[in-house]
mmCIF file of C-alpha atoms and ligand atoms in Angstrom:
data_model
loop_
_atom_site.group_PDB
_atom_site.id
_atom_site.type_symbol
_atom_site.label_atom_id
_atom_site.label_comp_id
_atom_site.label_asym_id
_atom_site.label_seq_id
_atom_site.Cartn_x
_atom_site.Cartn_y
_atom_site.Cartn_z
ATOM 1 C CA MET C 1 119.236 88.121 85.690
ATOM 2 C CA SER C 2 119.447 85.208 88.234
ATOM 3 C CA ARG C 3 117.637 85.236 91.288
ATOM 4 C CA TYR C 4 119.285 81.785 92.244
ATOM 5 C CA GLY C 5 122.167 82.333 94.495
ATOM 6 C CA ALA C 6 124.919 84.951 94.199
ATOM 7 C CA THR C 7 127.415 84.829 91.306
ATOM 8 C CA PRO C 8 129.974 87.431 90.708
ATOM 9 C CA GLY C 9 128.191 90.179 88.965
ATOM 10 C CA GLY C 10 124.795 88.603 89.583
ATOM 11 C CA THR C 11 122.096 89.888 91.532
ATOM 12 C CA VAL C 12 122.773 90.108 95.391
ATOM 13 C CA THR C 13 120.406 87.665 97.365
ATOM 14 C CA VAL C 14 119.362 87.349 100.993
ATOM 15 C CA PRO C 15 121.599 84.297 101.722
ATOM 16 C CA GLU C 16 124.552 86.067 99.763
ATOM 17 C CA LEU C 17 124.434 88.766 102.678
ATOM 18 C CA GLY C 18 125.010 86.037 105.148
ATOM 19 C CA GLU C 19 127.875 84.465 103.289
ATOM 20 C CA MET C 20 129.595 87.923 102.864
ATOM 21 C CA LYS C 21 129.402 88.150 107.147
ATOM 22 C CA ARG C 22 131.041 84.605 107.106
ATOM 23 C CA ARG C 23 133.707 85.517 104.400
ATOM 24 C CA ASP C 24 134.477 88.879 106.571
ATOM 25 C CA GLU C 25 133.558 90.900 103.516
ATOM 26 C CA ARG C 26 132.068 94.298 104.179
ATOM 27 C CA ILE C 27 128.431 94.919 102.951
ATOM 28 C CA VAL C 28 127.865 98.344 101.180
ATOM 29 C CA MET C 29 124.140 99.777 101.625
ATOM 30 C CA VAL C 30 123.089 103.367 100.486
ATOM 31 C CA THR C 31 119.674 104.820 100.226
ATOM 32 C CA ALA C 32 118.055 105.738 96.877
ATOM 33 C CA TYR C 33 114.812 107.010 96.156
ATOM 34 C CA ASP C 34 114.493 107.029 92.486
ATOM 35 C CA PHE C 35 115.869 105.310 89.202
ATOM 36 C CA PRO C 36 118.836 107.432 88.349
ATOM 37 C CA SER C 37 120.459 107.159 91.896
ATOM 38 C CA ALA C 38 119.815 103.547 92.115
ATOM 39 C CA LYS C 39 121.283 103.004 88.757
ATOM 40 C CA LEU C 40 124.304 104.881 89.829
ATOM 41 C CA ALA C 41 124.689 103.186 93.199
ATOM 42 C CA ASP C 42 124.322 99.886 91.155
ATOM 43 C CA ALA C 43 127.166 100.905 88.653
ATOM 44 C CA ALA C 44 129.331 101.871 91.706
ATOM 45 C CA GLY C 45 129.005 98.493 92.933
ATOM 46 C CA VAL C 46 126.750 99.052 95.870
ATOM 47 C CA ASP C 47 125.562 95.618 97.405
ATOM 48 C CA VAL C 48 122.082 96.899 98.800
ATOM 49 C CA VAL C 49 120.029 99.734 98.048
ATOM 50 C CA LEU C 50 117.702 100.730 100.785
ATOM 51 C CA VAL C 51 114.726 103.072 99.865
ATOM 52 C CA GLY C 52 114.747 104.655 103.234
ATOM 53 C CA ASP C 53 111.933 106.647 104.679
ATOM 54 C CA SER C 54 114.476 109.021 105.042
ATOM 55 C CA ALA C 55 113.053 110.113 101.863
ATOM 56 C CA ALA C 56 110.510 111.998 103.884
ATOM 57 C CA MET C 57 113.341 114.326 104.606
ATOM 58 C CA THR C 58 115.668 114.223 101.730
ATOM 59 C CA VAL C 59 113.266 114.389 98.869
ATOM 60 C CA LEU C 60 110.006 115.381 100.431
ATOM 61 C CA GLY C 61 111.072 117.989 102.603
ATOM 62 C CA HIS C 62 109.574 117.163 106.048
ATOM 63 C CA ASP C 63 111.435 117.608 109.121
ATOM 64 C CA THR C 64 111.122 113.893 110.597
ATOM 65 C CA THR C 65 110.612 110.579 108.612
ATOM 66 C CA VAL C 66 107.260 110.171 110.499
ATOM 67 C CA PRO C 67 105.034 111.622 107.748
ATOM 68 C CA ALA C 68 106.249 109.304 104.919
ATOM 69 C CA THR C 69 103.126 107.368 103.675
ATOM 70 C CA MET C 70 102.670 103.946 101.958
ATOM 71 C CA ASP C 71 101.696 105.348 98.742
ATOM 72 C CA GLU C 72 104.807 107.779 98.726
ATOM 73 C CA MET C 73 107.109 105.042 99.488
ATOM 74 C CA VAL C 74 105.668 102.545 97.033
ATOM 75 C CA MET C 75 106.148 104.987 94.296
ATOM 76 C CA LEU C 76 109.834 105.884 95.252
ATOM 77 C CA THR C 77 110.544 102.129 95.636
ATOM 78 C CA ARG C 78 109.247 101.241 92.100
ATOM 79 C CA ALA C 79 111.485 103.857 90.451
ATOM 80 C CA ALA C 80 114.609 102.787 92.575
ATOM 81 C CA ALA C 81 113.897 98.924 91.972
ATOM 82 C CA ARG C 82 113.818 99.841 88.153
ATOM 83 C CA GLY C 83 117.491 101.031 88.600
ATOM 84 C CA ALA C 84 118.898 98.691 90.821
ATOM 85 C CA GLU C 85 119.478 95.523 88.850
ATOM 86 C CA ARG C 86 122.365 93.706 90.896
ATOM 87 C CA PRO C 87 121.925 95.373 94.457
ATOM 88 C CA LEU C 88 119.256 93.893 96.923
ATOM 89 C CA VAL C 89 116.333 96.215 97.211
ATOM 90 C CA VAL C 90 115.038 96.923 100.681
ATOM 91 C CA ALA C 91 111.923 99.053 101.006
ATOM 92 C CA ASP C 92 111.476 100.881 104.194
ATOM 93 C CA MET C 93 108.099 100.339 105.967
ATOM 94 C CA PRO C 94 107.095 103.939 106.906
ATOM 95 C CA PHE C 95 105.459 104.966 110.441
ATOM 96 C CA GLY C 96 101.973 103.640 110.812
ATOM 97 C CA SER C 97 102.430 100.956 108.108
ATOM 98 C CA PHE C 98 103.466 97.924 110.490
ATOM 99 C CA GLN C 99 102.833 99.539 113.973
ATOM 100 C CA VAL C 100 98.922 98.647 114.232
ATOM 101 C CA SER C 101 98.867 94.899 113.614
ATOM 102 C CA ASP C 102 100.738 91.830 112.094
ATOM 103 C CA GLU C 103 97.919 91.901 109.389
ATOM 104 C CA ASP C 104 98.605 95.501 108.615
ATOM 105 C CA ALA C 105 102.158 94.865 108.426
ATOM 106 C CA LEU C 106 101.632 91.942 105.976
ATOM 107 C CA ARG C 107 99.295 93.847 103.713
ATOM 108 C CA ASN C 108 101.685 96.742 103.223
ATOM 109 C CA ALA C 109 104.924 94.614 102.942
ATOM 110 C CA VAL C 110 103.363 92.583 100.229
ATOM 111 C CA ARG C 111 102.405 95.896 98.352
ATOM 112 C CA PHE C 112 106.216 96.582 98.484
ATOM 113 C CA VAL C 113 107.019 93.401 96.885
ATOM 114 C CA LYS C 114 104.196 92.875 94.445
ATOM 115 C CA GLU C 115 103.491 96.623 93.478
ATOM 116 C CA ALA C 116 106.949 98.240 93.755
ATOM 117 C CA GLY C 117 109.449 95.310 92.990
ATOM 118 C CA ALA C 118 111.151 95.367 96.470
ATOM 119 C CA ASP C 119 113.241 92.208 97.503
ATOM 120 C CA SER C 120 112.599 92.702 101.264
ATOM 121 C CA VAL C 121 111.439 95.332 103.538
ATOM 122 C CA LYS C 122 113.033 96.966 106.666
ATOM 123 C CA VAL C 123 111.069 97.642 109.854
ATOM 124 C CA GLU C 124 112.112 99.786 112.918
ATOM 125 C CA GLY C 125 112.333 98.665 116.713
ATOM 126 C CA ALA C 126 112.006 95.405 118.522
ATOM 127 C CA GLY C 127 109.012 94.284 121.111
ATOM 128 C CA PRO C 128 105.970 94.407 119.113
ATOM 129 C CA THR C 129 107.933 94.439 115.917
ATOM 130 C CA VAL C 130 109.088 91.073 116.636
ATOM 131 C CA SER C 131 105.678 89.568 115.865
ATOM 132 C CA ARG C 132 105.561 91.574 112.689
ATOM 133 C CA VAL C 133 108.850 90.161 111.452
ATOM 134 C CA LEU C 134 107.598 86.605 112.253
ATOM 135 C CA ALA C 135 104.491 87.393 110.191
ATOM 136 C CA LEU C 136 106.047 88.913 107.275
ATOM 137 C CA VAL C 137 109.137 86.162 107.127
ATOM 138 C CA GLY C 138 106.302 83.281 107.594
ATOM 139 C CA ALA C 139 104.698 84.916 104.428
ATOM 140 C CA GLY C 140 108.241 84.689 102.683
ATOM 141 C CA ILE C 141 109.044 88.268 102.657
ATOM 142 C CA PRO C 142 112.713 88.968 103.890
ATOM 143 C CA VAL C 143 113.064 91.331 106.410
ATOM 144 C CA MET C 144 115.820 93.737 107.606
ATOM 145 C CA GLY C 145 115.607 94.839 111.308
ATOM 146 C CA HIS C 146 116.613 98.280 112.739
ATOM 147 C CA VAL C 147 117.606 99.149 116.380
ATOM 148 C CA GLY C 148 119.474 101.686 118.146
ATOM 149 C CA LEU C 149 118.541 105.143 117.083
ATOM 150 C CA THR C 150 115.170 104.415 115.378
ATOM 151 C CA PRO C 151 113.869 107.819 113.844
ATOM 152 C CA GLN C 152 110.434 106.822 113.449
ATOM 153 C CA SER C 153 110.273 106.681 117.544
ATOM 154 C CA ALA C 154 112.713 109.543 118.066
ATOM 155 C CA ALA C 155 110.090 111.218 120.254
ATOM 156 C CA MET C 156 110.315 108.414 122.595
ATOM 157 C CA LEU C 157 113.898 108.267 122.662
ATOM 158 C CA GLY C 158 114.391 111.936 123.592
ATOM 159 C CA GLY C 159 115.400 112.987 120.110
ATOM 160 C CA PHE C 160 118.078 112.040 117.513
ATOM 161 C CA ARG C 161 120.768 110.790 119.786
ATOM 162 C CA ALA C 162 122.966 107.893 120.152
ATOM 163 C CA GLN C 163 121.450 104.834 121.936
ATOM 164 C CA GLY C 164 122.824 101.991 124.265
ATOM 165 C CA ARG C 165 125.409 104.243 126.066
ATOM 166 C CA THR C 166 124.466 102.498 129.669
ATOM 167 C CA ALA C 167 125.195 98.890 130.504
ATOM 168 C CA ASP C 168 121.780 98.164 130.801
ATOM 169 C CA LYS C 169 120.638 99.990 127.336
ATOM 170 C CA ALA C 170 123.421 98.167 125.711
ATOM 171 C CA LEU C 171 122.099 95.013 127.044
ATOM 172 C CA LYS C 172 118.675 95.648 126.103
ATOM 173 C CA LEU C 173 119.930 96.714 122.571
ATOM 174 C CA LEU C 174 121.810 93.407 122.362
ATOM 175 C CA GLU C 175 118.489 91.207 123.570
ATOM 176 C CA ASP C 176 116.388 93.366 121.058
ATOM 177 C CA ALA C 177 118.924 92.422 118.184
ATOM 178 C CA LEU C 178 118.807 88.800 119.152
ATOM 179 C CA ALA C 179 115.108 88.867 119.189
ATOM 180 C CA LEU C 180 114.960 90.152 115.806
ATOM 181 C CA GLU C 181 117.361 87.605 114.515
ATOM 182 C CA ARG C 182 115.339 84.732 116.155
ATOM 183 C CA ALA C 183 112.242 86.005 114.568
ATOM 184 C CA GLY C 184 113.823 85.683 111.121
ATOM 185 C CA CYS C 185 115.674 88.999 110.372
ATOM 186 C CA PHE C 186 118.216 88.578 107.542
ATOM 187 C CA ALA C 187 120.154 91.409 108.684
ATOM 188 C CA ILE C 188 120.003 94.150 111.227
ATOM 189 C CA VAL C 189 120.743 98.154 110.957
ATOM 190 C CA LEU C 190 122.560 99.374 114.069
ATOM 191 C CA GLU C 191 122.065 103.331 114.215
ATOM 192 C CA ALA C 192 124.016 105.535 116.549
ATOM 193 C CA VAL C 193 125.191 102.804 118.796
ATOM 194 C CA PRO C 194 128.529 103.316 120.624
ATOM 195 C CA ALA C 195 131.209 101.445 118.440
ATOM 196 C CA ALA C 196 132.087 98.953 121.342
ATOM 197 C CA VAL C 197 128.428 97.950 121.751
ATOM 198 C CA ALA C 198 127.976 97.556 117.984
ATOM 199 C CA ALA C 199 130.793 95.264 117.990
ATOM 200 C CA ARG C 200 129.335 93.232 120.779
ATOM 201 C CA VAL C 201 126.118 93.093 119.010
ATOM 202 C CA THR C 202 127.772 92.024 115.548
ATOM 203 C CA GLN C 203 130.006 89.287 117.249
ATOM 204 C CA ALA C 204 126.663 87.721 119.064
ATOM 205 C CA LEU C 205 124.356 87.590 115.757
ATOM 206 C CA SER C 206 125.010 85.327 113.066
ATOM 207 C CA VAL C 207 123.005 87.685 110.575
ATOM 208 C CA PRO C 208 125.126 90.706 109.363
ATOM 209 C CA THR C 209 125.007 94.100 111.037
ATOM 210 C CA ILE C 210 124.850 97.206 109.047
ATOM 211 C CA GLY C 211 126.009 100.189 110.737
ATOM 212 C CA ILE C 212 125.083 103.762 110.529
ATOM 213 C CA GLY C 213 127.147 106.032 113.098
ATOM 214 C CA SER C 214 127.970 102.881 114.843
ATOM 215 C CA GLY C 215 131.783 102.264 114.101
ATOM 216 C CA LEU C 216 133.886 100.007 112.198
ATOM 217 C CA GLU C 217 133.005 96.754 113.618
ATOM 218 C CA CYS C 218 129.744 96.272 111.804
ATOM 219 C CA ASP C 219 129.371 93.611 109.129
ATOM 220 C CA GLY C 220 128.272 96.761 106.567
ATOM 221 C CA GLN C 221 127.693 100.486 106.371
ATOM 222 C CA VAL C 222 124.880 102.362 105.302
ATOM 223 C CA LEU C 223 124.596 106.282 104.832
ATOM 224 C CA VAL C 224 121.867 108.381 103.320
ATOM 225 C CA LEU C 225 122.644 109.250 99.778
ATOM 226 C CA HIS C 226 122.144 112.846 100.023
ATOM 227 C CA ASP C 227 124.590 113.097 102.825
ATOM 228 C CA VAL C 228 127.243 110.997 100.771
ATOM 229 C CA LEU C 229 126.873 113.423 97.850
ATOM 230 C CA GLY C 230 126.643 116.704 99.914
ATOM 231 C CA LEU C 231 123.170 117.466 98.621
ATOM 232 C CA TYR C 232 122.281 119.257 101.839
ATOM 233 C CA GLU C 233 123.820 122.621 102.629
ATOM 234 C CA GLY C 234 123.139 122.575 106.318
ATOM 235 C CA ARG C 235 124.831 120.817 109.047
ATOM 236 C CA ALA C 236 125.147 116.960 108.955
ATOM 237 C CA ALA C 237 125.096 114.358 111.703
ATOM 238 C CA ARG C 238 128.400 113.626 113.334
ATOM 239 C CA PHE C 239 128.481 109.947 111.658
ATOM 240 C CA VAL C 240 128.345 111.282 108.040
ATOM 241 C CA LYS C 241 130.965 111.351 105.784
ATOM 242 C CA ARG C 242 130.469 113.549 102.758
ATOM 243 C CA TYR C 243 132.269 112.261 99.537
ATOM 244 C CA ALA C 244 131.198 114.957 97.208
ATOM 245 C CA ASP C 245 129.704 118.643 97.420
ATOM 246 C CA LEU C 246 127.074 118.581 94.940
ATOM 247 C CA ALA C 247 124.698 120.988 96.515
ATOM 248 C CA THR C 248 127.479 123.541 95.555
ATOM 249 C CA GLU C 249 127.896 122.029 92.069
ATOM 250 C CA ILE C 250 124.467 122.034 91.337
ATOM 251 C CA ARG C 251 123.704 125.744 92.685
ATOM 252 C CA GLY C 252 126.596 126.757 90.466
ATOM 253 C CA ALA C 253 125.219 125.094 87.409
ATOM 254 C CA LEU C 254 121.658 126.494 87.820
ATOM 255 C CA GLU C 255 123.166 129.984 88.404
ATOM 256 C CA ARG C 256 125.344 129.684 85.075
ATOM 257 C CA PHE C 257 121.849 128.327 83.172
ATOM 258 C CA ALA C 258 119.910 131.434 84.664
ATOM 259 C CA ALA C 259 122.715 134.033 83.781
ATOM 260 C CA ASP C 260 122.888 132.519 80.165
ATOM 261 C CA VAL C 261 119.188 132.558 79.690
ATOM 262 C CA ARG C 262 118.991 136.163 80.964
ATOM 263 C CA ALA C 263 121.762 137.466 78.862
ATOM 264 C CA GLY C 264 120.381 135.558 75.852
ATOM 265 C CA ALA C 265 123.450 133.266 75.427
ATOM 266 C CA PHE C 266 121.322 130.202 75.939
ATOM 267 C CA PRO C 267 120.611 128.213 73.453
ATOM 268 C CA GLU C 268 123.357 128.591 70.934
ATOM 269 C CA GLU C 269 123.243 127.317 67.427
ATOM 270 C CA ALA C 270 124.239 123.827 68.519
ATOM 271 C CA HIS C 271 120.904 123.370 70.833
ATOM 272 C CA THR C 272 118.641 124.716 68.098
ATOM 273 C CA TYR C 273 116.782 122.993 65.199
ATOM 274 C CA SER C 274 116.775 124.200 61.583
ATOM 275 C CA ILE C 275 114.164 124.035 59.035
ATOM 276 C CA PRO C 276 115.047 123.726 55.060
ATOM 277 C CA GLU C 277 115.062 127.143 53.442
ATOM 278 C CA GLU C 278 112.441 126.453 51.008
ATOM 279 C CA GLU C 279 110.014 125.090 53.715
ATOM 280 C CA LEU C 280 110.319 128.324 55.734
ATOM 281 C CA VAL C 281 109.698 130.355 52.712
ATOM 282 C CA ALA C 282 106.521 128.179 52.285
ATOM 283 C CA PHE C 283 105.618 128.497 55.708
ATOM 284 C CA GLU C 284 105.842 132.061 55.790
ATOM 285 C CA ALA C 285 103.748 132.421 52.629
ATOM 286 C CA ALA C 286 101.194 130.282 54.077
ATOM 287 C CA LEU C 287 101.048 132.598 57.005
ATOM 288 C CA SER C 288 100.574 135.367 55.071
ATOM 289 C CA ASP C 289 97.912 134.059 53.103
ATOM 290 C CA SER C 290 95.960 132.905 56.399
ATOM 291 C CA ARG C 291 96.469 136.464 57.889
ATOM 292 C CA ALA C 292 95.069 138.029 54.595
ATOM 293 C CA GLY C 293 92.159 135.616 54.830
ATOM 294 C CA SER C 294 91.393 136.380 58.518
ATOM 295 C CA ARG C 295 91.577 140.169 57.798
ATOM 296 C CA ARG C 296 89.001 139.627 54.849
ATOM 297 C CA GLU C 297 86.560 137.727 56.996
ATOM 298 C CA GLY C 298 87.044 140.233 59.734
HETATM 299 O O1 KIV R 301 115.405 105.684 106.175
HETATM 300 C C1 KIV R 301 116.806 105.498 106.310
HETATM 301 O O2 KIV R 301 117.498 106.066 105.279
HETATM 302 C C2 KIV R 301 117.394 104.626 107.164
HETATM 303 C C3 KIV R 301 118.885 104.499 107.118
HETATM 304 C C4 KIV R 301 119.276 105.696 107.778
HETATM 305 C C5 KIV R 301 119.146 103.296 107.934
HETATM 306 O O3 KIV R 301 116.429 104.029 107.821
#
């Protein structure tokens, strides 16, 4: 496993993502929150695995990303990092883990790298986040930025809605992205940004942009694994494209399993272990001896 530069089939590195932008090669990023999904993403040729704090919703059942804790994110990242050999692993810093101070941000980012095996971390927003990026990059931890719709501050943004839809807001978004680039971010997620605005931001930055609901002109695209696979039965966001309907598949499989169990149709011979006949006879003899013994004692 080489960590030195990108070789075809080798691991994806931070500089390689910049090279991909320069070569006009699209970057593929998907979320994963455990070993099997990260392994499948790797086998599918995905470049970047994001252990997103969307896990709070997709795997932990919360209504927003806000409740995700450091301990939960470290555990999920550790599992995903074991499965992702080639992709770059980005751990999402959960709400509260970097907002308070640069020191807090650094302490928590170090946990992701040392305890969980992440290659890098992602932080939402600009403003005070810029100083966090400087602190983390200064300590040698690669950082991915995230602007536009930043779910951790959805309440401030008036809900889960597109961002940068006026000239002023689009300009502010561009300035935020440039500030994050100057602070040392190696890539920036643009979430729910009008395609034309995302295209201008992508041109203005020398680091790659990874879009989600931000049009085709971004340098890469990311989607949440559960959306790609159709693991939710509810309505998805406008920008989601489902590539499978696994919720229906999984529910069907579980219904067939339950029906088989109830009908006595599972397990079949093929799913059952045997014992040699003479061992079974000896076992039954021992059983009746011990029953006779306990009757005598009683
Ligand atoms: O948490 C997450 O999954 C994300 C992506 C949607 C970019 O931040």
